[in-house]
Amino acid sequence: MDVRQSIHTEHAKNLDTAGLRREFLIEKIFAADNYTLTYSHIDRIIIGGVMPIQQSVTIGEEVGKQLGVSYFLERRELGVINIGGPGLIDVDGKTWEVGHQEALYVGQGAKSVVFRSSNANLPAKFYYNSAPAHTRFPDKKITLQDAVKATLGDAATSNRRTINKFIVPDVLPTCQLTMGLTRLDDGNLWNTMPCHTHERRMEVYFYFDMADDSAVFHMMGQPQETRHLLVHNEQAVISPSWSIHAGVGTQRYTFIWGMVGENQVFDDMDHVSISALR
């Protein structure tokens, strides 16, 4: 378990490039036949990936011990989006088929969650977020067709994109976790601009579907003192509630966003005009 502490704005101002990357960037999400797990003190979110190839993978009792509970989801809910080949997720004996760019919500209290790939030559890549939960809501699979869609932006400002809201109140109930997948149109580079913050919740961006020779400049920091992280394929950025979170790529890309905090209102944002950025 990689533990990341909360970072105060005054502390963040003094971090150099290496310090920013150490505190906010998750460089490795997937490992063959294993899982990764990053625990952030910011709203207690957990971020990670599972990539079963030759064998099934489970997030076992060792994680429960580190969290101070009996098992991983004893007091947590889980959202999973598969960005790889077709896979299977067994939840307390029930098997869910989760295909490419499909999602699964697992409610608080599930004792056994096992991840498998349908084809070892085309392994599944299960990206997940987990948040503390106070009650159990039903498990549910969400396809791209089930997701709430919104197309925003304009090619003239290079930010035409389609937002697929998988785990949101309009699709299913959760305690606090929301997740979705945003795909930029060809030739578009900005994931959002003008940018925003939302003091009511934090966010994690997971960038993927990127060429090896491309990168995203992820903009972060307070609006009047912006910083950036250089992000490559299948890496994630932890964004505190005080930070803007926008990015511009050298080529088109796709990203998964996950949020936890005080509310689940997607449009509850504090917008920042471009003229106010520094």
PDB file of N, CA and C in Angstrom, residues 234-268:
ATOM      1  N   GLU A 234      -1.479   5.698 -18.842  1.00  0.00           N
ATOM      2  CA  GLU A 234      -1.880   4.863 -17.711  1.00  0.00           C
ATOM      3  C   GLU A 234      -1.234   5.319 -16.406  1.00  0.00           C
ATOM      4  N   GLN A 235      -1.236   6.632 -16.207  1.00  0.00           N
ATOM      5  CA  GLN A 235      -0.825   7.218 -14.944  1.00  0.00           C
ATOM      6  C   GLN A 235      -1.969   8.061 -14.393  1.00  0.00           C
ATOM      7  N   ALA A 236      -1.960   8.282 -13.083  1.00  0.00           N
ATOM      8  CA  ALA A 236      -3.063   8.986 -12.430  1.00  0.00           C
ATOM      9  C   ALA A 236      -2.541  10.143 -11.598  1.00  0.00           C
ATOM     10  N   VAL A 237      -3.398  11.150 -11.400  1.00  0.00           N
ATOM     11  CA  VAL A 237      -3.068  12.327 -10.613  1.00  0.00           C
ATOM     12  C   VAL A 237      -4.120  12.513  -9.522  1.00  0.00           C
ATOM     13  N   ILE A 238      -3.661  12.684  -8.285  1.00  0.00           N
ATOM     14  CA  ILE A 238      -4.542  12.998  -7.159  1.00  0.00           C
ATOM     15  C   ILE A 238      -4.713  14.513  -7.110  1.00  0.00           C
ATOM     16  N   SER A 239      -5.969  14.962  -7.137  1.00  0.00           N
ATOM     17  CA  SER A 239      -6.247  16.398  -7.165  1.00  0.00           C
ATOM     18  C   SER A 239      -6.983  16.805  -5.896  1.00  0.00           C
ATOM     19  N   PRO A 240      -6.340  17.556  -4.995  1.00  0.00           N
ATOM     20  CA  PRO A 240      -7.021  18.028  -3.790  1.00  0.00           C
ATOM     21  C   PRO A 240      -8.142  18.999  -4.148  1.00  0.00           C
ATOM     22  N   SER A 241      -9.041  19.220  -3.205  1.00  0.00           N
ATOM     23  CA  SER A 241     -10.190  20.082  -3.477  1.00  0.00           C
ATOM     24  C   SER A 241      -9.782  21.520  -3.759  1.00  0.00           C
ATOM     25  N   TRP A 242      -8.610  21.956  -3.280  1.00  0.00           N
ATOM     26  CA  TRP A 242      -8.179  23.334  -3.504  1.00  0.00           C
ATOM     27  C   TRP A 242      -7.507  23.551  -4.848  1.00  0.00           C
ATOM     28  N   SER A 243      -7.300  22.490  -5.588  1.00  0.00           N
ATOM     29  CA  SER A 243      -6.514  22.568  -6.819  1.00  0.00           C
ATOM     30  C   SER A 243      -7.394  22.584  -8.062  1.00  0.00           C
ATOM     31  N   ILE A 244      -6.968  23.368  -9.066  1.00  0.00           N
ATOM     32  CA  ILE A 244      -7.574  23.207 -10.373  1.00  0.00           C
ATOM     33  C   ILE A 244      -7.165  21.847 -10.926  1.00  0.00           C
ATOM     34  N   HIS A 245      -7.880  21.362 -11.923  1.00  0.00           N
ATOM     35  CA  HIS A 245      -7.513  20.103 -12.570  1.00  0.00           C
ATOM     36  C   HIS A 245      -7.958  20.177 -14.021  1.00  0.00           C
ATOM     37  N   ALA A 246      -7.012  20.533 -14.839  1.00  0.00           N
ATOM     38  CA  ALA A 246      -7.209  20.595 -16.279  1.00  0.00           C
ATOM     39  C   ALA A 246      -5.962  20.049 -16.936  1.00  0.00           C
ATOM     40  N   GLY A 247      -6.084  19.662 -18.185  1.00  0.00           N
ATOM     41  CA  GLY A 247      -4.916  19.122 -18.852  1.00  0.00           C
ATOM     42  C   GLY A 247      -4.960  19.368 -20.343  1.00  0.00           C
ATOM     43  N   VAL A 248      -3.782  19.405 -20.933  1.00  0.00           N
ATOM     44  CA  VAL A 248      -3.669  19.545 -22.390  1.00  0.00           C
ATOM     45  C   VAL A 248      -2.635  18.533 -22.870  1.00  0.00           C
ATOM     46  N   GLY A 249      -2.987  17.796 -23.913  1.00  0.00           N
ATOM     47  CA  GLY A 249      -2.117  16.745 -24.390  1.00  0.00           C
ATOM     48  C   GLY A 249      -1.384  17.106 -25.670  1.00  0.00           C
ATOM     49  N   THR A 250      -0.332  16.370 -25.941  1.00  0.00           N
ATOM     50  CA  THR A 250       0.362  16.519 -27.213  1.00  0.00           C
ATOM     51  C   THR A 250      -0.413  15.817 -28.330  1.00  0.00           C
ATOM     52  N   GLN A 251      -1.298  14.881 -27.941  1.00  0.00           N
ATOM     53  CA  GLN A 251      -2.229  14.221 -28.856  1.00  0.00           C
ATOM     54  C   GLN A 251      -3.521  13.964 -28.084  1.00  0.00           C
ATOM     55  N   ARG A 252      -4.554  13.527 -28.817  1.00  0.00           N
ATOM     56  CA  ARG A 252      -5.815  13.165 -28.175  1.00  0.00           C
ATOM     57  C   ARG A 252      -5.604  12.036 -27.158  1.00  0.00           C
ATOM     58  N   TYR A 253      -6.445  11.973 -26.131  1.00  0.00           N
ATOM     59  CA  TYR A 253      -6.327  10.965 -25.080  1.00  0.00           C
ATOM     60  C   TYR A 253      -7.709  10.747 -24.463  1.00  0.00           C
ATOM     61  N   THR A 254      -7.783   9.814 -23.541  1.00  0.00           N
ATOM     62  CA  THR A 254      -9.007   9.522 -22.790  1.00  0.00           C
ATOM     63  C   THR A 254      -8.638   9.523 -21.320  1.00  0.00           C
ATOM     64  N   PHE A 255      -9.582   9.854 -20.453  1.00  0.00           N
ATOM     65  CA  PHE A 255      -9.282   9.776 -19.027  1.00  0.00           C
ATOM     66  C   PHE A 255     -10.519   9.355 -18.241  1.00  0.00           C
ATOM     67  N   ILE A 256     -10.256   8.744 -17.091  1.00  0.00           N
ATOM     68  CA  ILE A 256     -11.297   8.378 -16.129  1.00  0.00           C
ATOM     69  C   ILE A 256     -11.188   9.324 -14.945  1.00  0.00           C
ATOM     70  N   TRP A 257     -12.312   9.870 -14.530  1.00  0.00           N
ATOM     71  CA  TRP A 257     -12.349  10.730 -13.347  1.00  0.00           C
ATOM     72  C   TRP A 257     -13.130  10.015 -12.247  1.00  0.00           C
ATOM     73  N   GLY A 258     -12.662  10.223 -11.038  1.00  0.00           N
ATOM     74  CA  GLY A 258     -13.351   9.704  -9.863  1.00  0.00           C
ATOM     75  C   GLY A 258     -13.367  10.762  -8.789  1.00  0.00           C
ATOM     76  N   MET A 259     -14.511  10.932  -8.108  1.00  0.00           N
ATOM     77  CA  MET A 259     -14.656  11.964  -7.092  1.00  0.00           C
ATOM     78  C   MET A 259     -15.286  11.386  -5.831  1.00  0.00           C
ATOM     79  N   VAL A 260     -14.830  11.877  -4.677  1.00  0.00           N
ATOM     80  CA  VAL A 260     -15.470  11.578  -3.393  1.00  0.00           C
ATOM     81  C   VAL A 260     -15.443  12.863  -2.554  1.00  0.00           C
ATOM     82  N   GLY A 261     -16.412  12.987  -1.669  1.00  0.00           N
ATOM     83  CA  GLY A 261     -16.454  14.175  -0.827  1.00  0.00           C
ATOM     84  C   GLY A 261     -17.845  14.438  -0.292  1.00  0.00           C
ATOM     85  N   GLU A 262     -18.188  15.720  -0.176  1.00  0.00           N
ATOM     86  CA  GLU A 262     -19.409  16.128   0.494  1.00  0.00           C
ATOM     87  C   GLU A 262     -20.669  15.893  -0.315  1.00  0.00           C
ATOM     88  N   ASN A 263     -20.589  15.988  -1.651  1.00  0.00           N
ATOM     89  CA  ASN A 263     -21.799  15.819  -2.447  1.00  0.00           C
ATOM     90  C   ASN A 263     -21.483  15.068  -3.728  1.00  0.00           C
ATOM     91  N   GLN A 264     -22.535  14.780  -4.499  1.00  0.00           N
ATOM     92  CA  GLN A 264     -22.385  14.067  -5.763  1.00  0.00           C
ATOM     93  C   GLN A 264     -22.945  14.876  -6.928  1.00  0.00           C
ATOM     94  N   VAL A 265     -23.043  16.178  -6.760  1.00  0.00           N
ATOM     95  CA  VAL A 265     -23.603  17.046  -7.794  1.00  0.00           C
ATOM     96  C   VAL A 265     -22.511  17.339  -8.810  1.00  0.00           C
ATOM     97  N   PHE A 266     -22.616  16.760  -9.985  1.00  0.00           N
ATOM     98  CA  PHE A 266     -21.542  16.846 -10.973  1.00  0.00           C
ATOM     99  C   PHE A 266     -21.223  18.294 -11.339  1.00  0.00           C
ATOM    100  N   ASP A 267     -22.247  19.128 -11.442  1.00  0.00           N
ATOM    101  CA  ASP A 267     -22.046  20.513 -11.877  1.00  0.00           C
ATOM    102  C   ASP A 267     -21.718  21.472 -10.739  1.00  0.00           C
ATOM    103  N   ASP A 268     -21.472  20.953  -9.541  1.00  0.00           N
ATOM    104  CA  ASP A 268     -21.128  21.825  -8.413  1.00  0.00           C
ATOM    105  C   ASP A 268     -19.645  22.176  -8.504  1.00  0.00           C
TER     106      ASP A 268
END
